[in-house]
């Protein structure tokens, strides 16, 4: 059995993990800082009682991890050697549950996972006792994460506890027990995270018809009044045979964060009803069909999401033909969907209209100036000035295109792009035309560019043109007066060395003092 502890630090972004045996953790008084514990238990040890006997002995028996808030239980292996009589096994399971509860008295978040190999042939009695174990562990918890890679565990009926605040579920086999669990906790749930293998599972989750709540009104919904976060990954949608799901009502009227991956399967704006002015975070991963449906359903009306601060659009257009009209409509949505957004992340795979994307930004800037002039007292309309973080993926931007984008974003603080430094078809390389005259001309024309920009991240493969990227980085650092770090997306110390060599060259001699203030970093 192994234990991994998640140590809580003041810096939110940092997560430090220490993996050790339980004996090591106790020996160094790990309970003083532990916040999450991972219990990795071989299935054979659970069945033959070996694990339970271990933790019932000193020093484990007398150890209490009072600061642990989350317990992760992972069962693994396929070796079922060793058997106990039913009474002994029940006693052993009960001992394990009691000991876990005793060692981690404040653990309110439970994570259950299994990597038991398919075909390991769990007897029905073992499945029943596994159910007993989970029932005992779920007593008093507020959050549940359930994940299994094997249908052998998928049939285990889950205890129908109430009072859960968050649920994470990866569909495997029959989802009915989890759908019932979600329904039983509809009045307390604040967060739902789902990975589904069939699109109709999601509709069943909030369909009142399934629970026979409203026999008069067909396709009515179950309302999750307190739900604030919803994350959905939907697999195996058939574009040809799949039909849009029609449901009436607003199941998530107070939703603040929505993440949706793969095709948009609904007719209408079911996920957005009642929360257009409450959503603060929206992340979508769709193809052209999903985007088109949302256009038709009126979801993407300009400035409809008044409270939205984060927009993430991952749009896969590979092997799809899109018209210029569709491209223009999409670009308009990306730049104009929410007037208050601060963080915009766009990934346009195989998008053929890069010039249109940049031109729409310029058009939005002009529209903003007119709107602000006509609505000088309208503080809601913050336009492009609200964008502080911008990430553009799958669109290679050369230095001139990057400068053009930055010229429209006066308050941008962080930029992530894939810089275009070469073209093997023409061919040309950025470093071939960089000299002192070029740099001086760009400085006179564009400085100060993006006066609030401080951090630049190049999202590049490790075998990309590192020398060209170093020139790209140096030019941005010269034109943008507050840039103090440029980071290479892959862990390669060669980028730092390349940047140091580039800025020390004669072409950059006039700006050596400025460039000496910039950190050239590796890793994302």
mmCIF file of N, CA, C and O in Angstrom, residues 77-161:
data_model
loop_
_atom_site.group_PDB
_atom_site.id
_atom_site.type_symbol
_atom_site.label_atom_id
_atom_site.label_comp_id
_atom_site.label_asym_id
_atom_site.label_seq_id
_atom_site.Cartn_x
_atom_site.Cartn_y
_atom_site.Cartn_z
ATOM 1 N N UNK A 77 -4.956 -4.296 -9.617
ATOM 2 C CA UNK A 77 -4.477 -5.669 -9.696
ATOM 3 C C UNK A 77 -5.530 -6.625 -10.186
ATOM 4 O O UNK A 77 -6.713 -6.308 -10.271
ATOM 5 N N UNK A 78 -5.104 -7.848 -10.509
ATOM 6 C CA UNK A 78 -6.043 -8.868 -10.969
ATOM 7 C C UNK A 78 -5.842 -10.193 -10.252
ATOM 8 O O UNK A 78 -6.477 -11.174 -10.570
ATOM 9 N N UNK A 79 -4.937 -10.211 -9.280
ATOM 10 C CA UNK A 79 -4.633 -11.442 -8.562
ATOM 11 C C UNK A 79 -5.600 -11.600 -7.399
ATOM 12 O O UNK A 79 -5.562 -10.847 -6.431
ATOM 13 N N UNK A 80 -6.453 -12.592 -7.469
ATOM 14 C CA UNK A 80 -7.450 -12.803 -6.421
ATOM 15 C C UNK A 80 -7.107 -13.996 -5.535
ATOM 16 O O UNK A 80 -7.986 -14.629 -4.955
ATOM 17 N N UNK A 81 -5.837 -14.315 -5.431
ATOM 18 C CA UNK A 81 -5.433 -15.422 -4.580
ATOM 19 C C UNK A 81 -5.761 -15.135 -3.131
ATOM 20 O O UNK A 81 -5.579 -14.030 -2.627
ATOM 21 N N UNK A 82 -6.210 -16.137 -2.453
ATOM 22 C CA UNK A 82 -6.529 -15.982 -1.031
ATOM 23 C C UNK A 82 -7.994 -15.657 -0.850
ATOM 24 O O UNK A 82 -8.540 -14.785 -1.496
ATOM 25 N N UNK A 83 -8.654 -16.388 0.036
ATOM 26 C CA UNK A 83 -10.069 -16.160 0.268
ATOM 27 C C UNK A 83 -10.353 -16.195 1.764
ATOM 28 O O UNK A 83 -9.661 -16.833 2.539
ATOM 29 N N UNK A 84 -11.368 -15.451 2.150
ATOM 30 C CA UNK A 84 -11.857 -15.485 3.519
ATOM 31 C C UNK A 84 -13.292 -15.978 3.499
ATOM 32 O O UNK A 84 -14.012 -15.795 2.515
ATOM 33 N N UNK A 85 -13.717 -16.560 4.593
ATOM 34 C CA UNK A 85 -15.122 -16.916 4.723
ATOM 35 C C UNK A 85 -15.937 -15.628 4.737
ATOM 36 O O UNK A 85 -15.425 -14.553 5.059
ATOM 37 N N UNK A 86 -17.225 -15.769 4.399
ATOM 38 C CA UNK A 86 -18.070 -14.579 4.300
ATOM 39 C C UNK A 86 -18.029 -13.738 5.563
ATOM 40 O O UNK A 86 -17.904 -12.508 5.509
ATOM 41 N N UNK A 87 -18.150 -14.371 6.714
ATOM 42 C CA UNK A 87 -18.169 -13.628 7.975
ATOM 43 C C UNK A 87 -16.848 -12.902 8.200
ATOM 44 O O UNK A 87 -16.819 -11.747 8.643
ATOM 45 N N UNK A 88 -15.745 -13.577 7.893
ATOM 46 C CA UNK A 88 -14.437 -12.952 8.076
ATOM 47 C C UNK A 88 -14.234 -11.791 7.105
ATOM 48 O O UNK A 88 -13.668 -10.764 7.455
ATOM 49 N N UNK A 89 -14.704 -11.981 5.874
ATOM 50 C CA UNK A 89 -14.554 -10.931 4.877
ATOM 51 C C UNK A 89 -15.381 -9.702 5.263
ATOM 52 O O UNK A 89 -14.925 -8.567 5.142
ATOM 53 N N UNK A 90 -16.610 -9.929 5.746
ATOM 54 C CA UNK A 90 -17.450 -8.822 6.169
ATOM 55 C C UNK A 90 -16.787 -8.060 7.323
ATOM 56 O O UNK A 90 -16.764 -6.830 7.346
ATOM 57 N N UNK A 91 -16.216 -8.814 8.260
ATOM 58 C CA UNK A 91 -15.526 -8.189 9.394
ATOM 59 C C UNK A 91 -14.300 -7.407 8.921
ATOM 60 O O UNK A 91 -14.013 -6.308 9.404
ATOM 61 N N UNK A 92 -13.589 -7.978 7.954
ATOM 62 C CA UNK A 92 -12.402 -7.327 7.419
ATOM 63 C C UNK A 92 -12.760 -6.032 6.698
ATOM 64 O O UNK A 92 -12.093 -4.999 6.855
ATOM 65 N N UNK A 93 -13.816 -6.058 5.899
ATOM 66 C CA UNK A 93 -14.271 -4.859 5.180
ATOM 67 C C UNK A 93 -14.711 -3.794 6.172
ATOM 68 O O UNK A 93 -14.390 -2.607 6.039
ATOM 69 N N UNK A 94 -15.447 -4.215 7.192
ATOM 70 C CA UNK A 94 -15.926 -3.278 8.209
ATOM 71 C C UNK A 94 -14.758 -2.643 8.946
ATOM 72 O O UNK A 94 -14.753 -1.442 9.236
ATOM 73 N N UNK A 95 -13.738 -3.451 9.245
ATOM 74 C CA UNK A 95 -12.546 -2.941 9.924
ATOM 75 C C UNK A 95 -11.843 -1.884 9.074
ATOM 76 O O UNK A 95 -11.397 -0.845 9.584
ATOM 77 N N UNK A 96 -11.729 -2.147 7.765
ATOM 78 C CA UNK A 96 -11.067 -1.207 6.868
ATOM 79 C C UNK A 96 -11.810 0.126 6.839
ATOM 80 O O UNK A 96 -11.201 1.194 6.961
ATOM 81 N N UNK A 97 -13.126 0.081 6.689
ATOM 82 C CA UNK A 97 -13.911 1.313 6.626
ATOM 83 C C UNK A 97 -13.788 2.107 7.925
ATOM 84 O O UNK A 97 -13.595 3.324 7.910
ATOM 85 N N UNK A 98 -13.883 1.405 9.065
ATOM 86 C CA UNK A 98 -13.783 2.081 10.360
ATOM 87 C C UNK A 98 -12.406 2.704 10.546
ATOM 88 O O UNK A 98 -12.281 3.826 11.056
ATOM 89 N N UNK A 99 -11.366 1.980 10.138
ATOM 90 C CA UNK A 99 -10.015 2.482 10.338
ATOM 91 C C UNK A 99 -9.747 3.718 9.463
ATOM 92 O O UNK A 99 -9.111 4.668 9.918
ATOM 93 N N UNK A 100 -10.235 3.687 8.227
ATOM 94 C CA UNK A 100 -10.068 4.851 7.351
ATOM 95 C C UNK A 100 -10.789 6.053 7.932
ATOM 96 O O UNK A 100 -10.269 7.177 7.946
ATOM 97 N N UNK A 101 -12.001 5.831 8.445
ATOM 98 C CA UNK A 101 -12.760 6.925 9.051
ATOM 99 C C UNK A 101 -12.055 7.465 10.286
ATOM 100 O O UNK A 101 -12.071 8.670 10.562
ATOM 101 N N UNK A 102 -11.426 6.572 11.045
ATOM 102 C CA UNK A 102 -10.731 6.991 12.263
ATOM 103 C C UNK A 102 -9.458 7.758 11.934
ATOM 104 O O UNK A 102 -9.148 8.782 12.559
ATOM 105 N N UNK A 103 -8.707 7.274 10.953
ATOM 106 C CA UNK A 103 -7.445 7.919 10.600
ATOM 107 C C UNK A 103 -7.662 9.274 9.939
ATOM 108 O O UNK A 103 -6.847 10.182 10.088
ATOM 109 N N UNK A 104 -8.768 9.419 9.210
ATOM 110 C CA UNK A 104 -9.032 10.659 8.489
ATOM 111 C C UNK A 104 -10.425 11.170 8.863
ATOM 112 O O UNK A 104 -11.358 11.154 8.053
ATOM 113 N N UNK A 105 -10.602 11.657 10.092
ATOM 114 C CA UNK A 105 -11.931 11.995 10.599
ATOM 115 C C UNK A 105 -12.591 13.168 9.880
ATOM 116 O O UNK A 105 -13.812 13.307 9.926
ATOM 117 N N UNK A 106 -11.803 14.029 9.241
ATOM 118 C CA UNK A 106 -12.370 15.195 8.569
ATOM 119 C C UNK A 106 -12.388 15.055 7.051
ATOM 120 O O UNK A 106 -12.568 16.043 6.339
ATOM 121 N N UNK A 107 -12.193 13.851 6.569
ATOM 122 C CA UNK A 107 -12.229 13.617 5.126
ATOM 123 C C UNK A 107 -13.655 13.659 4.609
ATOM 124 O O UNK A 107 -14.434 12.738 4.837
ATOM 125 N N UNK A 108 -13.995 14.737 3.918
ATOM 126 C CA UNK A 108 -15.361 14.919 3.403
ATOM 127 C C UNK A 108 -15.467 14.692 1.895
ATOM 128 O O UNK A 108 -16.556 14.682 1.348
ATOM 129 N N UNK A 109 -14.300 14.529 1.236
ATOM 130 C CA UNK A 109 -14.291 14.268 -0.200
ATOM 131 C C UNK A 109 -13.774 12.850 -0.425
ATOM 132 O O UNK A 109 -12.693 12.499 0.030
ATOM 133 N N UNK A 110 -14.533 12.047 -1.122
ATOM 134 C CA UNK A 110 -14.160 10.657 -1.369
ATOM 135 C C UNK A 110 -13.975 10.432 -2.867
ATOM 136 O O UNK A 110 -14.832 10.788 -3.669
ATOM 137 N N UNK A 111 -12.839 9.852 -3.224
ATOM 138 C CA UNK A 111 -12.578 9.487 -4.620
ATOM 139 C C UNK A 111 -12.408 7.978 -4.714
ATOM 140 O O UNK A 111 -11.592 7.398 -3.993
ATOM 141 N N UNK A 112 -13.173 7.357 -5.585
ATOM 142 C CA UNK A 112 -13.124 5.904 -5.767
ATOM 143 C C UNK A 112 -12.694 5.619 -7.193
ATOM 144 O O UNK A 112 -13.288 6.123 -8.147
ATOM 145 N N UNK A 113 -11.663 4.823 -7.354
ATOM 146 C CA UNK A 113 -11.232 4.455 -8.710
ATOM 147 C C UNK A 113 -10.741 3.021 -8.703
ATOM 148 O O UNK A 113 -10.405 2.463 -7.657
ATOM 149 N N UNK A 114 -10.696 2.457 -9.902
ATOM 150 C CA UNK A 114 -10.263 1.073 -10.027
ATOM 151 C C UNK A 114 -9.551 0.873 -11.343
ATOM 152 O O UNK A 114 -9.994 1.366 -12.376
ATOM 153 N N UNK A 115 -8.446 0.148 -11.296
ATOM 154 C CA UNK A 115 -7.784 -0.291 -12.526
ATOM 155 C C UNK A 115 -7.706 -1.810 -12.537
ATOM 156 O O UNK A 115 -6.776 -2.390 -13.076
ATOM 157 N N UNK A 116 -8.671 -2.434 -11.901
ATOM 158 C CA UNK A 116 -8.742 -3.894 -11.921
ATOM 159 C C UNK A 116 -8.925 -4.368 -13.353
ATOM 160 O O UNK A 116 -9.771 -3.863 -14.087
ATOM 161 N N UNK A 117 -8.109 -5.297 -13.780
ATOM 162 C CA UNK A 117 -8.107 -5.724 -15.165
ATOM 163 C C UNK A 117 -9.417 -6.401 -15.545
ATOM 164 O O UNK A 117 -9.991 -7.169 -14.777
ATOM 165 N N UNK A 118 -9.870 -6.090 -16.753
ATOM 166 C CA UNK A 118 -11.083 -6.715 -17.263
ATOM 167 C C UNK A 118 -10.868 -8.228 -17.358
ATOM 168 O O UNK A 118 -9.828 -8.700 -17.796
ATOM 169 N N UNK A 119 -11.861 -8.954 -16.903
ATOM 170 C CA UNK A 119 -11.762 -10.400 -16.942
ATOM 171 C C UNK A 119 -11.230 -11.000 -15.654
ATOM 172 O O UNK A 119 -10.992 -12.187 -15.561
ATOM 173 N N UNK A 120 -11.018 -10.129 -14.625
ATOM 174 C CA UNK A 120 -10.512 -10.675 -13.369
ATOM 175 C C UNK A 120 -11.575 -11.489 -12.647
ATOM 176 O O UNK A 120 -11.258 -12.224 -11.721
ATOM 177 N N UNK A 121 -12.820 -11.370 -13.080
ATOM 178 C CA UNK A 121 -13.855 -12.276 -12.612
ATOM 179 C C UNK A 121 -14.225 -12.107 -11.152
ATOM 180 O O UNK A 121 -14.190 -13.064 -10.390
ATOM 181 N N UNK A 122 -14.611 -10.894 -10.763
ATOM 182 C CA UNK A 122 -15.010 -10.690 -9.379
ATOM 183 C C UNK A 122 -16.266 -11.498 -9.063
ATOM 184 O O UNK A 122 -17.278 -11.350 -9.742
ATOM 185 N N UNK A 123 -16.215 -12.337 -8.050
ATOM 186 C CA UNK A 123 -17.427 -13.063 -7.648
ATOM 187 C C UNK A 123 -18.480 -12.082 -7.142
ATOM 188 O O UNK A 123 -18.152 -10.989 -6.689
ATOM 189 N N UNK A 124 -19.738 -12.472 -7.196
ATOM 190 C CA UNK A 124 -20.813 -11.596 -6.744
ATOM 191 C C UNK A 124 -20.646 -11.229 -5.279
ATOM 192 O O UNK A 124 -20.958 -10.104 -4.882
ATOM 193 N N UNK A 125 -20.146 -12.160 -4.452
ATOM 194 C CA UNK A 125 -19.972 -11.850 -3.030
ATOM 195 C C UNK A 125 -18.978 -10.721 -2.832
ATOM 196 O O UNK A 125 -19.181 -9.844 -1.984
ATOM 197 N N UNK A 126 -17.890 -10.713 -3.634
ATOM 198 C CA UNK A 126 -16.904 -9.645 -3.524
ATOM 199 C C UNK A 126 -17.526 -8.321 -3.948
ATOM 200 O O UNK A 126 -17.305 -7.283 -3.328
ATOM 201 N N UNK A 127 -18.329 -8.351 -5.010
ATOM 202 C CA UNK A 127 -19.009 -7.125 -5.449
ATOM 203 C C UNK A 127 -19.935 -6.611 -4.361
ATOM 204 O O UNK A 127 -20.025 -5.404 -4.117
ATOM 205 N N UNK A 128 -20.620 -7.501 -3.676
ATOM 206 C CA UNK A 128 -21.514 -7.102 -2.590
ATOM 207 C C UNK A 128 -20.733 -6.450 -1.458
ATOM 208 O O UNK A 128 -21.154 -5.419 -0.898
ATOM 209 N N UNK A 129 -19.582 -7.020 -1.109
ATOM 210 C CA UNK A 129 -18.801 -6.468 -0.003
ATOM 211 C C UNK A 129 -18.110 -5.166 -0.403
ATOM 212 O O UNK A 129 -17.880 -4.294 0.432
ATOM 213 N N UNK A 130 -17.781 -5.057 -1.665
ATOM 214 C CA UNK A 130 -17.264 -3.776 -2.144
ATOM 215 C C UNK A 130 -18.330 -2.695 -1.978
ATOM 216 O O UNK A 130 -18.039 -1.563 -1.586
ATOM 217 N N UNK A 131 -19.572 -3.053 -2.248
ATOM 218 C CA UNK A 131 -20.681 -2.129 -2.047
ATOM 219 C C UNK A 131 -20.780 -1.715 -0.582
ATOM 220 O O UNK A 131 -21.006 -0.550 -0.251
ATOM 221 N N UNK A 132 -20.596 -2.673 0.317
ATOM 222 C CA UNK A 132 -20.657 -2.375 1.756
ATOM 223 C C UNK A 132 -19.548 -1.409 2.148
ATOM 224 O O UNK A 132 -19.762 -0.452 2.897
ATOM 225 N N UNK A 133 -18.350 -1.657 1.620
ATOM 226 C CA UNK A 133 -17.219 -0.776 1.909
ATOM 227 C C UNK A 133 -17.511 0.648 1.449
ATOM 228 O O UNK A 133 -17.320 1.614 2.203
ATOM 229 N N UNK A 134 -17.978 0.799 0.230
ATOM 230 C CA UNK A 134 -18.268 2.130 -0.305
ATOM 231 C C UNK A 134 -19.388 2.790 0.490
ATOM 232 O O UNK A 134 -19.349 3.988 0.770
ATOM 233 N N UNK A 135 -20.398 2.007 0.887
ATOM 234 C CA UNK A 135 -21.501 2.555 1.675
ATOM 235 C C UNK A 135 -20.996 3.160 2.977
ATOM 236 O O UNK A 135 -21.388 4.256 3.376
ATOM 237 N N UNK A 136 -20.110 2.454 3.637
ATOM 238 C CA UNK A 136 -19.587 2.932 4.910
ATOM 239 C C UNK A 136 -18.693 4.157 4.716
ATOM 240 O O UNK A 136 -18.730 5.101 5.513
ATOM 241 N N UNK A 137 -17.899 4.147 3.666
ATOM 242 C CA UNK A 137 -17.006 5.281 3.432
ATOM 243 C C UNK A 137 -17.775 6.525 3.002
ATOM 244 O O UNK A 137 -17.346 7.652 3.262
ATOM 245 N N UNK A 138 -18.910 6.350 2.349
ATOM 246 C CA UNK A 138 -19.669 7.496 1.861
ATOM 247 C C UNK A 138 -20.481 8.167 2.952
ATOM 248 O O UNK A 138 -21.002 9.262 2.758
ATOM 249 N N UNK A 139 -20.559 7.552 4.081
ATOM 250 C CA UNK A 139 -21.323 8.138 5.179
ATOM 251 C C UNK A 139 -20.700 9.463 5.620
ATOM 252 O O UNK A 139 -19.536 9.513 6.000
ATOM 253 N N UNK A 140 -21.462 10.547 5.517
ATOM 254 C CA UNK A 140 -21.006 11.845 5.998
ATOM 255 C C UNK A 140 -20.180 12.652 5.016
ATOM 256 O O UNK A 140 -19.736 13.755 5.346
ATOM 257 N N UNK A 141 -19.951 12.148 3.785
ATOM 258 C CA UNK A 141 -19.137 12.910 2.841
ATOM 259 C C UNK A 141 -19.993 13.944 2.117
ATOM 260 O O UNK A 141 -21.224 13.861 2.079
ATOM 261 N N UNK A 142 -19.327 14.952 1.532
ATOM 262 C CA UNK A 142 -20.027 15.975 0.755
ATOM 263 C C UNK A 142 -19.620 15.969 -0.709
ATOM 264 O O UNK A 142 -20.253 16.633 -1.532
ATOM 265 N N UNK A 143 -18.548 15.248 -1.039
ATOM 266 C CA UNK A 143 -18.105 15.206 -2.428
ATOM 267 C C UNK A 143 -17.706 13.807 -2.834
ATOM 268 O O UNK A 143 -17.108 13.067 -2.054
ATOM 269 N N UNK A 144 -18.030 13.420 -4.075
ATOM 270 C CA UNK A 144 -17.742 12.076 -4.547
ATOM 271 C C UNK A 144 -17.131 12.124 -5.939
ATOM 272 O O UNK A 144 -17.631 12.805 -6.834
ATOM 273 N N UNK A 145 -16.022 11.401 -6.118
ATOM 274 C CA UNK A 145 -15.415 11.198 -7.430
ATOM 275 C C UNK A 145 -15.408 9.704 -7.686
ATOM 276 O O UNK A 145 -14.877 8.941 -6.890
ATOM 277 N N UNK A 146 -15.998 9.275 -8.799
ATOM 278 C CA UNK A 146 -16.082 7.851 -9.101
ATOM 279 C C UNK A 146 -15.531 7.613 -10.489
ATOM 280 O O UNK A 146 -16.008 8.177 -11.465
ATOM 281 N N UNK A 147 -14.515 6.796 -10.570
ATOM 282 C CA UNK A 147 -13.890 6.505 -11.863
ATOM 283 C C UNK A 147 -13.465 5.046 -11.891
ATOM 284 O O UNK A 147 -12.861 4.549 -10.949
ATOM 285 N N UNK A 148 -13.789 4.356 -12.970
ATOM 286 C CA UNK A 148 -13.349 2.980 -13.118
ATOM 287 C C UNK A 148 -13.005 2.694 -14.563
ATOM 288 O O UNK A 148 -13.626 3.233 -15.473
ATOM 289 N N UNK A 149 -12.001 1.873 -14.781
ATOM 290 C CA UNK A 149 -11.622 1.479 -16.129
ATOM 291 C C UNK A 149 -12.165 0.092 -16.476
ATOM 292 O O UNK A 149 -11.768 -0.489 -17.468
ATOM 293 N N UNK A 150 -13.037 -0.402 -15.667
ATOM 294 C CA UNK A 150 -13.449 -1.791 -15.863
ATOM 295 C C UNK A 150 -14.929 -1.953 -15.558
ATOM 296 O O UNK A 150 -15.409 -1.493 -14.531
ATOM 297 N N UNK A 151 -15.648 -2.621 -16.449
ATOM 298 C CA UNK A 151 -17.078 -2.810 -16.240
ATOM 299 C C UNK A 151 -17.366 -3.738 -15.070
ATOM 300 O O UNK A 151 -18.494 -3.831 -14.613
ATOM 301 N N UNK A 152 -16.352 -4.416 -14.575
ATOM 302 C CA UNK A 152 -16.584 -5.335 -13.460
ATOM 303 C C UNK A 152 -17.055 -4.591 -12.221
ATOM 304 O O UNK A 152 -17.745 -5.137 -11.377
ATOM 305 N N UNK A 153 -16.630 -3.335 -12.096
ATOM 306 C CA UNK A 153 -17.073 -2.562 -10.937
ATOM 307 C C UNK A 153 -18.272 -1.688 -11.263
ATOM 308 O O UNK A 153 -18.883 -1.122 -10.376
ATOM 309 N N UNK A 154 -18.572 -1.529 -12.549
ATOM 310 C CA UNK A 154 -19.620 -0.589 -12.931
ATOM 311 C C UNK A 154 -20.995 -1.023 -12.441
ATOM 312 O O UNK A 154 -21.881 -0.201 -12.264
ATOM 313 N N UNK A 155 -21.177 -2.306 -12.219
ATOM 314 C CA UNK A 155 -22.475 -2.782 -11.797
ATOM 315 C C UNK A 155 -22.717 -2.705 -10.307
ATOM 316 O O UNK A 155 -23.788 -3.032 -9.823
ATOM 317 N N UNK A 156 -21.706 -2.268 -9.548
ATOM 318 C CA UNK A 156 -21.876 -2.175 -8.104
ATOM 319 C C UNK A 156 -22.864 -1.068 -7.783
ATOM 320 O O UNK A 156 -22.655 0.082 -8.152
ATOM 321 N N UNK A 157 -23.961 -1.365 -7.111
ATOM 322 C CA UNK A 157 -24.944 -0.323 -6.794
ATOM 323 C C UNK A 157 -24.375 0.657 -5.776
ATOM 324 O O UNK A 157 -23.813 0.267 -4.767
ATOM 325 N N UNK A 158 -24.498 1.948 -6.082
ATOM 326 C CA UNK A 158 -23.967 2.963 -5.176
ATOM 327 C C UNK A 158 -24.979 3.288 -4.093
ATOM 328 O O UNK A 158 -26.180 3.352 -4.346
ATOM 329 N N UNK A 159 -24.517 3.509 -2.881
ATOM 330 C CA UNK A 159 -25.413 3.934 -1.815
ATOM 331 C C UNK A 159 -26.027 5.278 -2.170
ATOM 332 O O UNK A 159 -25.338 6.177 -2.646
ATOM 333 N N UNK A 160 -27.292 5.438 -1.963
ATOM 334 C CA UNK A 160 -27.979 6.663 -2.337
ATOM 335 C C UNK A 160 -27.958 7.657 -1.173
ATOM 336 O O UNK A 160 -28.959 7.917 -0.523
ATOM 337 N N UNK A 161 -26.785 8.210 -0.939
ATOM 338 C CA UNK A 161 -26.620 9.201 0.109
ATOM 339 C C UNK A 161 -27.143 10.547 -0.365
ATOM 340 O O UNK A 161 -27.315 10.785 -1.553
#
